[in-house]
Short mmCIF file of C-alpha atoms and ligand atoms in Angstrom, two decimals:
data_model
loop_
_atom_site.label_atom_id
_atom_site.label_comp_id
_atom_site.label_asym_id
_atom_site.label_seq_id
_atom_site.Cartn_x
_atom_site.Cartn_y
_atom_site.Cartn_z
CA MET A 19 0.25 0.12 0.23
CA PRO A 20 1.95 3.29 -0.86
CA LEU A 21 1.61 6.54 0.86
CA LEU A 22 -0.28 8.98 -0.81
CA LEU A 23 -0.56 12.18 0.90
CA GLY A 24 1.99 13.59 3.27
CA CYS A 25 0.69 16.17 5.45
CA VAL A 26 3.10 18.55 7.67
CA ALA A 27 0.62 20.01 10.49
CA ASP A 28 2.38 22.85 12.62
CA ASP A 29 0.48 21.48 15.41
CA PHE A 30 -0.82 18.44 17.64
CA THR A 31 -4.52 18.75 17.79
CA GLY A 32 -4.54 20.50 14.00
CA ALA A 33 -3.21 17.01 12.88
CA THR A 34 -5.50 15.10 14.53
CA ASP A 35 -8.29 17.05 12.97
CA LEU A 36 -6.75 16.98 9.54
CA ALA A 37 -6.19 12.56 10.29
CA SER A 38 -9.49 12.42 11.05
CA MET A 39 -10.74 14.15 8.17
CA LEU A 40 -8.70 11.91 5.73
CA VAL A 41 -10.47 9.10 7.48
CA LYS A 42 -13.78 9.90 7.37
CA ASN A 43 -13.08 10.59 3.40
CA GLY A 44 -12.10 6.71 2.97
CA MET A 45 -7.97 6.91 3.37
CA THR A 46 -6.52 5.28 6.25
CA CYS A 47 -3.98 7.78 8.32
CA VAL A 48 -1.27 7.75 10.86
CA GLN A 49 -0.40 11.03 12.96
CA VAL A 50 3.57 10.81 13.53
CA ILE A 51 4.66 13.04 16.36
CA GLY A 52 7.17 14.91 15.52
CA VAL A 53 9.87 15.16 12.52
CA PRO A 54 9.98 11.17 11.70
CA THR A 55 13.28 9.43 12.85
CA GLY A 56 12.85 5.66 11.29
CA PRO A 57 10.80 4.06 8.93
CA LEU A 58 7.02 5.42 8.86
CA PRO A 59 3.98 3.00 9.15
CA GLU A 60 1.82 2.09 6.30
CA ALA A 61 -1.12 4.43 5.77
CA ASP A 62 -2.73 6.12 2.73
CA ALA A 63 -2.02 9.26 4.48
CA ILE A 64 0.46 10.38 7.31
CA VAL A 65 0.28 13.41 9.28
CA VAL A 66 3.39 14.29 10.83
CA ALA A 67 2.78 16.40 13.93
CA LEU A 68 4.93 19.67 14.72
CA LYS A 69 4.79 21.67 17.46
CA SER A 70 6.03 24.79 14.62
CA ARG A 71 2.88 27.37 14.68
CA THR A 72 4.89 29.52 16.64
CA ALA A 73 8.24 28.42 16.70
CA PRO A 74 11.32 30.59 15.37
CA VAL A 75 11.16 31.21 11.72
CA ALA A 76 14.34 29.23 11.02
CA GLN A 77 13.22 26.12 12.93
CA ALA A 78 9.84 25.96 11.75
CA VAL A 79 11.07 25.94 8.44
CA ALA A 80 13.40 23.16 9.02
CA GLU A 81 11.46 21.00 10.56
CA SER A 82 8.76 21.01 8.00
CA VAL A 83 11.15 20.80 4.82
CA ALA A 84 12.58 17.83 7.37
CA ALA A 85 9.70 15.89 7.47
CA ALA A 86 8.51 16.66 3.81
CA GLU A 87 11.66 14.92 3.24
CA ALA A 88 10.83 12.05 5.17
CA LEU A 89 6.91 11.67 3.72
CA LEU A 90 8.86 12.03 -0.01
CA VAL A 91 11.11 8.94 1.02
CA ALA A 92 8.42 7.54 1.45
CA GLY A 93 6.71 8.44 -1.69
CA ALA A 94 4.36 10.59 -0.79
CA GLN A 95 2.74 11.47 -3.92
CA GLN A 96 1.54 15.13 -2.68
CA LEU A 97 2.29 17.20 0.30
CA PHE A 98 -0.42 18.72 2.46
CA PHE A 99 0.79 21.84 4.70
CA LYS A 100 -1.55 21.83 7.35
CA TYR A 101 -2.26 25.64 9.98
CA CYS A 102 -5.10 26.42 11.80
CA SER A 103 -8.40 27.61 10.21
CA THR A 104 -7.70 31.19 11.50
CA PHE A 105 -4.40 31.34 10.04
CA ASP A 106 -2.43 31.60 13.17
CA SER A 107 0.68 33.57 12.30
CA THR A 108 2.15 36.99 12.55
CA ASP A 109 3.87 38.92 9.76
CA GLU A 110 7.42 37.08 10.04
CA GLY A 111 5.50 34.05 9.61
CA ASN A 112 4.96 30.49 9.66
CA ILE A 113 3.05 29.92 7.23
CA GLY A 114 4.42 31.88 4.50
CA PRO A 115 7.83 30.89 5.09
CA VAL A 116 7.35 27.35 5.75
CA ALA A 117 5.34 27.00 2.80
CA ASP A 118 8.20 28.87 0.36
CA ALA A 119 10.46 26.55 1.45
CA LEU A 120 8.35 23.16 0.80
CA LEU A 121 7.60 25.11 -2.67
CA LYS A 122 11.15 25.33 -3.16
CA ARG A 123 12.07 21.45 -1.93
CA LEU A 124 9.45 20.35 -4.54
CA GLY A 125 10.41 22.76 -7.14
CA ALA A 126 6.90 23.70 -7.58
CA GLY A 127 5.82 27.68 -8.31
CA PHE A 128 2.59 27.93 -7.28
CA ALA A 129 0.16 26.57 -4.08
CA ILE A 130 -2.94 27.56 -2.75
CA ALA A 131 -3.58 28.67 0.44
CA CYS A 132 -7.10 27.82 1.93
CA PRO A 133 -7.92 27.32 5.55
CA ALA A 134 -11.53 27.44 4.66
CA PHE A 135 -13.66 25.29 7.25
CA PRO A 136 -17.39 26.47 6.87
CA ALA A 137 -18.97 23.65 8.72
CA ASN A 138 -16.90 25.01 11.48
CA GLY A 139 -17.58 28.33 10.80
CA ARG A 140 -14.49 29.41 8.86
CA SER A 141 -15.52 30.74 5.81
CA ILE A 142 -14.14 32.35 3.25
CA TYR A 143 -15.21 35.80 0.95
CA GLN A 144 -13.56 38.17 -1.32
CA GLY A 145 -10.23 36.74 0.45
CA HIS A 146 -11.45 38.18 3.88
CA LEU A 147 -11.64 35.12 6.53
CA PHE A 148 -15.06 35.06 8.60
CA VAL A 149 -14.99 32.79 12.11
CA GLY A 150 -19.05 32.58 12.08
CA ALA A 151 -20.21 36.11 11.29
CA HIS A 152 -17.57 37.79 11.88
CA LEU A 153 -14.42 39.40 10.42
CA LEU A 154 -10.83 37.40 11.32
CA SER A 155 -9.89 40.17 13.07
CA GLU A 156 -13.30 40.77 15.33
CA SER A 157 -13.37 36.90 16.45
CA GLY A 158 -11.64 37.53 19.48
CA MET A 159 -8.62 36.24 17.23
CA GLU A 160 -6.95 39.62 17.69
CA ASN A 161 -6.49 39.63 21.06
CA HIS A 162 -4.93 36.10 20.82
CA PRO A 163 -1.18 35.82 22.93
CA LEU A 164 1.06 34.69 20.44
CA THR A 165 -0.54 35.17 16.94
CA PRO A 166 -3.02 38.45 17.36
CA MET A 167 -5.32 38.40 13.84
CA LYS A 168 -5.85 41.87 13.68
CA ASP A 169 -6.07 41.81 9.63
CA SER A 170 -8.60 40.13 7.82
CA ASP A 171 -7.61 40.17 4.52
CA LEU A 172 -5.44 36.64 3.73
CA VAL A 173 -4.32 38.18 0.15
CA ARG A 174 -2.99 40.54 2.55
CA VAL A 175 -1.80 38.78 5.66
CA LEU A 176 0.02 36.06 3.11
CA SER A 177 1.83 38.81 1.33
CA ARG A 178 3.33 40.16 4.05
CA GLN A 179 5.03 36.36 4.84
CA THR A 180 6.81 35.64 1.89
CA ASP A 181 8.20 37.48 -1.11
CA GLY A 182 6.11 35.49 -3.20
CA ALA A 183 3.26 37.55 -4.66
CA VAL A 184 -0.41 36.53 -3.30
CA GLY A 185 -3.72 36.11 -5.59
CA LEU A 186 -7.37 35.56 -4.96
CA VAL A 187 -9.73 33.13 -7.10
CA PRO A 188 -12.88 34.69 -5.96
CA PHE A 189 -16.36 33.42 -5.12
CA ALA A 190 -17.66 34.12 -8.89
CA VAL A 191 -15.24 31.70 -10.16
CA VAL A 192 -14.90 28.82 -7.04
CA GLU A 193 -19.10 28.69 -7.13
CA GLN A 194 -18.33 27.75 -11.34
CA GLY A 195 -16.65 24.90 -9.83
CA ALA A 196 -13.02 23.00 -10.42
CA ALA A 197 -12.76 23.52 -13.85
CA ALA A 198 -13.11 27.20 -13.81
CA ILE A 199 -11.23 27.23 -10.70
CA ARG A 200 -8.20 25.75 -12.39
CA ARG A 201 -8.32 27.94 -15.21
CA GLU A 202 -7.80 31.14 -12.90
CA MET A 203 -5.33 29.10 -10.88
CA THR A 204 -3.19 28.93 -14.29
CA LYS A 205 -3.78 32.70 -15.30
CA LEU A 206 -2.41 33.38 -11.33
CA ALA A 207 0.12 31.24 -11.72
CA GLU A 208 1.16 32.76 -15.08
CA GLY A 209 0.68 36.13 -14.26
CA GLY A 210 3.42 35.44 -11.77
CA ARG A 211 1.62 34.72 -8.51
CA ARG A 212 3.06 32.46 -6.04
CA TYR A 213 0.30 31.78 -3.97
CA ALA A 214 -3.61 31.79 -4.49
CA ILE A 215 -5.87 32.49 -1.67
CA LEU A 216 -9.60 30.76 -2.47
CA ASP A 217 -12.90 32.09 -1.21
CA ALA A 218 -15.12 29.09 0.09
CA VAL A 219 -18.42 29.11 2.01
CA SER A 220 -19.78 25.47 1.17
CA ASP A 221 -18.46 22.05 1.18
CA ALA A 222 -19.13 21.78 -2.09
CA HIS A 223 -16.83 24.49 -2.46
CA LEU A 224 -14.24 22.63 -0.64
CA HIS A 225 -14.75 19.63 -2.81
CA ALA A 226 -14.32 21.34 -5.98
CA ILE A 227 -11.18 23.48 -4.82
CA GLY A 228 -9.82 19.90 -3.71
CA GLU A 229 -10.45 18.52 -7.35
CA ALA A 230 -9.08 21.65 -8.95
CA CYS A 231 -5.75 20.92 -7.31
CA ALA A 232 -5.17 16.93 -7.83
CA ASN A 233 -1.89 17.96 -9.80
CA HIS A 234 -0.43 20.32 -7.46
CA ALA A 235 2.90 18.85 -5.50
CA LEU A 236 1.82 21.48 -2.33
CA ILE A 237 -1.19 22.21 -1.02
CA THR A 238 -1.64 24.22 1.92
CA GLY A 239 -4.61 25.20 4.42
CA GLY A 240 -7.10 23.85 6.96
CA SER A 241 -8.39 20.38 7.31
CA GLY A 242 -11.49 21.63 5.46
CA VAL A 243 -9.81 21.65 2.23
CA ALA A 244 -8.36 18.13 2.58
CA MET A 245 -11.61 16.64 2.36
CA GLY A 246 -11.52 16.58 -1.65
CA LEU A 247 -8.20 15.47 -1.73
CA PRO A 248 -8.86 11.15 -1.43
CA GLY A 249 -11.50 12.01 -4.26
CA ASN A 250 -8.53 12.85 -6.49
CA PHE A 251 -6.55 9.76 -5.23
CA ARG A 252 -9.79 7.59 -5.99
CA ALA A 253 -10.29 9.16 -9.21
CA ALA A 254 -6.82 8.26 -10.49
CA GLY A 255 -7.13 4.88 -9.63
CA LEU A 256 -4.83 5.06 -6.55
CA LEU A 257 -6.79 4.48 -3.88
CA ALA A 258 -9.57 1.53 -3.46
CA GLU A 259 -13.23 2.27 -1.91
CA ARG A 260 -12.56 1.68 1.06
CA SER A 261 -15.21 1.61 4.07
CA ASP A 262 -12.66 0.38 6.86
CA ALA A 263 -10.49 3.03 6.37
CA ALA A 264 -11.35 3.94 10.56
CA ALA A 265 -10.20 0.22 11.30
CA LEU A 266 -8.27 0.06 14.32
CA PRO A 267 -6.82 -3.15 16.25
CA GLN A 268 -9.69 -4.81 18.63
CA ALA A 269 -9.69 -2.68 21.52
CA GLU A 270 -10.49 -4.70 25.08
CA GLY A 271 -8.78 -4.27 28.59
CA LEU A 272 -9.08 -1.82 31.54
CA CYS A 273 -10.29 1.48 30.67
CA ALA A 274 -9.44 4.76 32.49
CA VAL A 275 -10.00 8.48 32.35
CA VAL A 276 -7.11 11.02 32.96
CA ALA A 277 -8.32 14.75 32.83
CA GLY A 278 -6.25 18.11 32.88
CA SER A 279 -8.38 20.51 30.95
CA CYS A 280 -10.32 22.67 33.53
CA SER A 281 -12.65 24.07 30.24
CA ARG A 282 -16.06 23.94 30.58
CA ALA A 283 -16.79 21.39 28.67
CA THR A 284 -14.56 19.09 30.52
CA LEU A 285 -16.10 20.06 34.01
CA GLY A 286 -19.35 19.28 32.87
CA GLN A 287 -18.41 16.02 31.73
CA ILE A 288 -16.71 14.94 35.08
CA GLY A 289 -19.76 15.43 36.76
CA PHE A 290 -21.57 13.51 34.45
CA ALA A 291 -19.29 11.07 34.97
CA ARG A 292 -19.27 11.25 38.94
CA ASP A 293 -23.06 9.57 38.92
CA HIS A 294 -21.67 6.87 36.62
CA VAL A 295 -18.07 5.37 37.63
CA PRO A 296 -15.79 5.61 40.10
CA VAL A 297 -14.02 9.60 40.10
CA LEU A 298 -10.93 10.63 41.52
CA GLU A 299 -10.91 14.38 42.02
CA LEU A 300 -7.25 15.46 42.67
CA ASP A 301 -6.91 19.06 44.73
CA ALA A 302 -3.63 20.36 43.34
CA LEU A 303 -4.01 23.19 45.69
CA ALA A 304 -4.35 21.43 49.04
CA THR A 305 -1.09 18.87 47.72
CA PRO A 306 0.76 21.15 45.53
CA ASP A 307 3.25 18.14 44.79
CA ALA A 308 3.42 16.01 41.81
CA ARG A 309 4.80 12.94 43.16
CA ALA A 310 2.23 13.13 45.96
CA LEU A 311 -0.86 13.50 43.80
CA ALA A 312 -0.14 10.93 41.73
CA GLN A 313 0.46 8.80 44.59
CA GLN A 314 -3.09 9.75 45.99
CA ALA A 315 -3.98 8.58 42.97
CA LEU A 316 -2.18 5.24 42.82
CA ALA A 317 -3.75 4.14 45.93
CA TRP A 318 -7.05 5.20 44.68
CA MET A 319 -6.88 3.15 41.66
CA ASP A 320 -6.31 0.03 43.63
CA GLY A 321 -8.94 -2.54 43.01
CA LYS A 322 -11.04 0.04 40.78
CA LEU A 323 -9.96 -0.69 37.69
CA SER A 324 -12.33 -2.35 35.37
CA ALA A 325 -12.60 -3.58 31.21
CA GLU A 326 -16.55 -2.68 31.32
CA ARG A 327 -16.27 0.90 33.08
CA PRO A 328 -14.04 3.28 33.13
CA VAL A 329 -12.08 4.95 36.26
CA VAL A 330 -11.87 9.20 35.77
CA ILE A 331 -8.88 10.74 37.65
CA ALA A 332 -8.85 14.06 37.28
CA ALA A 333 -7.00 17.35 38.89
CA SER A 334 -9.62 19.43 36.72
CA ALA A 335 -10.84 22.49 38.94
CA PRO A 336 -12.97 25.25 38.61
CA PRO A 337 -11.32 28.86 37.38
CA GLU A 338 -10.93 30.28 40.88
CA ARG A 339 -9.28 27.43 42.00
CA VAL A 340 -7.11 27.45 39.41
CA ALA A 341 -6.30 30.87 39.90
CA ALA A 342 -5.57 30.43 43.32
CA LEU A 343 -3.13 27.50 42.40
CA GLN A 344 -1.50 30.07 40.08
CA GLN A 345 -1.32 32.69 42.74
CA LYS A 346 0.73 30.31 44.91
CA LEU A 347 3.39 28.83 42.40
CA GLY A 348 2.78 31.00 39.23
CA ARG A 349 0.80 29.79 35.99
CA ASP A 350 3.15 27.90 34.05
CA ALA A 351 4.68 26.10 37.22
CA ALA A 352 0.90 25.38 38.30
CA GLY A 353 0.37 23.99 35.15
CA LEU A 354 3.46 21.75 34.73
CA LEU A 355 2.86 20.35 38.20
CA VAL A 356 -0.25 19.00 36.75
CA GLU A 357 1.16 17.75 33.72
CA GLU A 358 3.33 15.71 35.78
CA ALA A 359 1.36 14.28 38.21
CA LEU A 360 -0.92 13.22 35.40
CA ALA A 361 1.32 11.79 33.22
CA ALA A 362 2.67 9.66 36.30
CA VAL A 363 -0.85 8.76 36.26
CA ALA A 364 -1.20 7.55 32.88
CA ALA A 365 1.95 5.73 32.88
CA GLU A 366 1.18 3.83 35.84
CA LEU A 367 -2.49 3.13 34.59
CA VAL A 368 -0.69 1.60 31.21
CA ALA A 369 1.63 -0.30 34.03
CA ARG A 370 -1.37 -1.64 35.53
CA GLY A 371 -3.00 -3.16 32.06
CA VAL A 372 -5.20 0.23 31.15
CA THR A 373 -5.12 -0.38 27.07
CA ARG A 374 -8.08 2.05 26.88
CA LEU A 375 -7.34 5.65 27.89
CA VAL A 376 -9.24 8.86 27.27
CA VAL A 377 -6.95 11.72 27.72
CA ALA A 378 -8.98 15.48 28.34
CA GLY A 379 -7.41 18.63 27.97
CA GLY A 380 -4.58 19.83 24.96
CA GLU A 381 -1.55 20.32 26.97
CA THR A 382 -2.34 17.42 29.73
CA SER A 383 -2.60 14.83 26.05
CA GLY A 384 1.08 16.13 25.36
CA ALA A 385 2.69 15.67 28.49
CA VAL A 386 0.75 11.66 28.36
CA VAL A 387 1.81 11.00 25.05
CA GLN A 388 5.29 12.31 25.91
CA ARG A 389 5.95 10.35 29.01
CA LEU A 390 4.53 7.23 27.31
CA GLY A 391 6.99 7.65 24.77
CA VAL A 392 4.35 7.73 21.69
CA THR A 393 5.60 8.40 18.51
CA SER A 394 2.13 7.61 16.33
CA LEU A 395 -1.15 7.39 16.29
CA ARG A 396 -3.10 4.78 13.76
CA ILE A 397 -6.41 7.44 13.81
CA GLY A 398 -9.86 5.00 13.88
CA ALA A 399 -13.44 6.52 14.16
CA GLU A 400 -14.54 9.59 15.86
CA ILE A 401 -16.35 9.20 19.17
CA ASP A 402 -17.44 13.31 19.19
CA PRO A 403 -16.90 15.58 16.40
CA GLY A 404 -13.09 15.86 16.36
CA VAL A 405 -12.02 13.39 18.72
CA PRO A 406 -11.25 10.49 17.48
CA TRP A 407 -10.34 6.69 19.10
CA THR A 408 -6.29 6.49 18.05
CA PHE A 409 -4.28 3.20 18.31
CA ALA A 410 -0.63 4.14 19.73
CA GLU A 411 2.68 2.57 18.94
CA SER A 412 5.03 3.65 21.63
CA ARG A 413 9.15 2.88 21.63
CA ALA A 414 8.65 1.04 24.55
CA ALA A 415 5.86 -1.17 23.12
CA ALA A 416 7.75 -1.17 19.69
CA GLY A 417 7.82 -4.78 18.82
CA ALA A 418 6.36 -6.43 21.72
CA ALA A 419 2.90 -8.05 21.00
CA PRO A 420 0.51 -6.65 21.63
CA ALA A 421 1.75 -3.59 21.21
CA GLY A 422 0.52 0.11 21.44
CA ILE A 423 -2.99 1.14 23.34
CA HIS A 424 -5.86 2.58 22.35
CA LEU A 425 -6.07 6.48 23.38
CA ALA A 426 -8.87 9.37 22.76
CA LEU A 427 -7.03 12.86 22.72
CA LYS A 428 -9.60 15.13 23.80
CA SER A 429 -8.78 18.88 23.25
CA GLY A 430 -10.90 20.54 26.66
CA ASN A 431 -13.71 21.84 24.80
CA PHE A 432 -14.46 18.97 23.04
CA GLY A 433 -17.14 16.26 23.42
CA ALA A 434 -20.92 15.81 24.63
CA ARG A 435 -21.18 15.84 28.42
CA ASP A 436 -21.72 11.82 28.33
CA PHE A 437 -18.07 11.83 26.65
CA PHE A 438 -16.18 9.68 29.32
CA LEU A 439 -18.55 7.28 29.12
CA LYS A 440 -19.47 7.36 25.33
CA ALA A 441 -16.22 6.41 24.49
CA PHE A 442 -15.80 3.35 26.25
CA GLY A 443 -19.64 2.50 25.19
CA PRO A 444 -20.54 -0.31 22.55
P1 ADP B 170 -7.54 22.08 27.49
O1 ADP B 170 -7.22 21.52 26.17
O2 ADP B 170 -9.01 22.64 28.37
O3 ADP B 170 -6.97 23.88 27.38
P2 ADP B 170 -4.97 21.86 28.73
O4 ADP B 170 -4.79 20.40 29.36
O5 ADP B 170 -4.28 22.25 27.29
O6 ADP B 170 -6.74 21.94 28.28
O7 ADP B 170 -4.72 22.86 29.80
C1 ADP B 170 -5.04 23.03 31.16
C2 ADP B 170 -3.95 23.36 32.14
O8 ADP B 170 -4.39 23.47 33.31
C3 ADP B 170 -2.76 22.28 31.84
O9 ADP B 170 -1.32 22.74 31.93
C4 ADP B 170 -3.07 21.58 33.52
O10 ADP B 170 -1.63 21.30 34.20
C5 ADP B 170 -3.41 22.84 34.39
N1 ADP B 170 -4.29 22.33 35.33
C6 ADP B 170 -5.20 21.16 35.65
N2 ADP B 170 -5.72 21.20 36.93
C7 ADP B 170 -5.00 22.32 37.78
C8 ADP B 170 -5.93 23.05 38.42
N3 ADP B 170 -6.45 22.62 39.40
N4 ADP B 170 -5.16 24.27 39.15
C9 ADP B 170 -4.40 24.89 37.58
N5 ADP B 170 -3.68 24.01 36.87
C10 ADP B 170 -4.57 23.01 36.48
#
C-alpha cells in the first residue's frame, strides 16, 4: 500500500483534526509525532504533527522541510501543509516561510492557501476570513496572545509573510466549479503569483477546490480543504473504495480517563461521570506536589480498574481554584505540576494493564503522550466531532506483542457531556 498524501501539521490537535478528516473521507491515516526518525508506518496518508506554529521561523522551516523529506522518501505523491483555520501566524510567519520552503524543495512555483472550514464557521469571501458572522479581526483572534490576527484580508496577511506574490480566486469563479478554478489558478500562476487565496463558503466549494488541485505538488490550508483530496486519489485509481479506513485493532482491556483540562466542557463531563463511574478529583491546591498527587491516585485506583467501565482521575478545577494555585506557584509552574502528576498517573495506569485511555486537555495530552513514549497514532472512528479513537504505538512497545494502546486525546472544549462513558460504550 503506497503512501499517497504526506502532511505536515503545525500543531498536535490540528494534526489530529486533519487526520480525522482524511479517515472520514476514506483514507487510512497515521499521525506521527515530531519529525520522523525511522521508517514510516503503512497508510494512505501520514500526518506529521509538529509544534511549529509559534516556533522561531528558522526552526519551523527546518522541521517542516525535514518532515517533508521523510514523507517524500516514503513515496508521498502530494504534500499538504496544514495550519489553523484561523490562519494563526504573524508578519514573520510561519505560514509564508514554511510554504515557500516546501515549494522550493518540491521545485514547484504555485500553491493554494485555503484555511476555510465552513462547517466550523470558517468561511472566506473576497479573500476575507470570517469566523461565524464576524471578520477574523473582530472574532477575538485579534487578541490572541501569540498570533494576534488583526487583519482579515488573507491576501494581505500572506503577502506580508512571503516575497512571492499572492492572488485571489474569488467566489464567482469558485462557484463555477473545479474547471473554472483550475483555469483561474493557471492565469494567476502565469501572471507571476506564487499563492492563491480561494474563497469558500460551503463544502461544495472545498470539494471543487480539492478537485482543482489534484495535480498540485503542494496544498496548504486547514483541514476543511482536505475533504476533497481522497476523491482525487480514487479518481486516479490510486486509492481503493474503503469502508474500513477507520478500522483499528480490537479494543479490549482495562479503561480509564485522565483529565487535566479545566474547560467548561470537561468540568461538565466529569460531573456527569461522577454519577456513573468511580471518579477521583485530585486537589492540587491542597497538595501542590506532583509526586504526592500521583501517589494519591495510585492508592485510590487499587481494585477499581475494570474493562466494563472507566475510572476517571481528574485534576481539573473551577476557575477560582485554578487561579488560586496559579497565584501560589505562578501560571506555568502550576500547569507543569499538574501535567507531571497526570502523566505519571497515565503511565501507572498503562503499567497496570489499562489499554484504553482517554486524556482530556491539549497540554495534558502532550504530557501524557510524551511520558508514554508514543511515536505514532493510527486514526480510528470519531467518538464525538474532532475526537477520534487512535491506536498508539510507542517506543517502549515497539516489537512487543500486543503493541500499543488505544488513546483518545480530547481537546478541552470538545465532546458531549457523556463523553467519558460514550467513549467506552458499545
Ligand atoms: P485545554 O485543552 O482545556 O486547554 P490543557 O490540558 O491544554 O486543557 O490545559 C489545562 C492546563 O491546566 C494544564 O496545564 C493543566 O496541567 C492545568 N491544570 C489542570 N488542573 C489544574 C488545577 N487544578 N490548577 C491549576 N492548573 C491546572
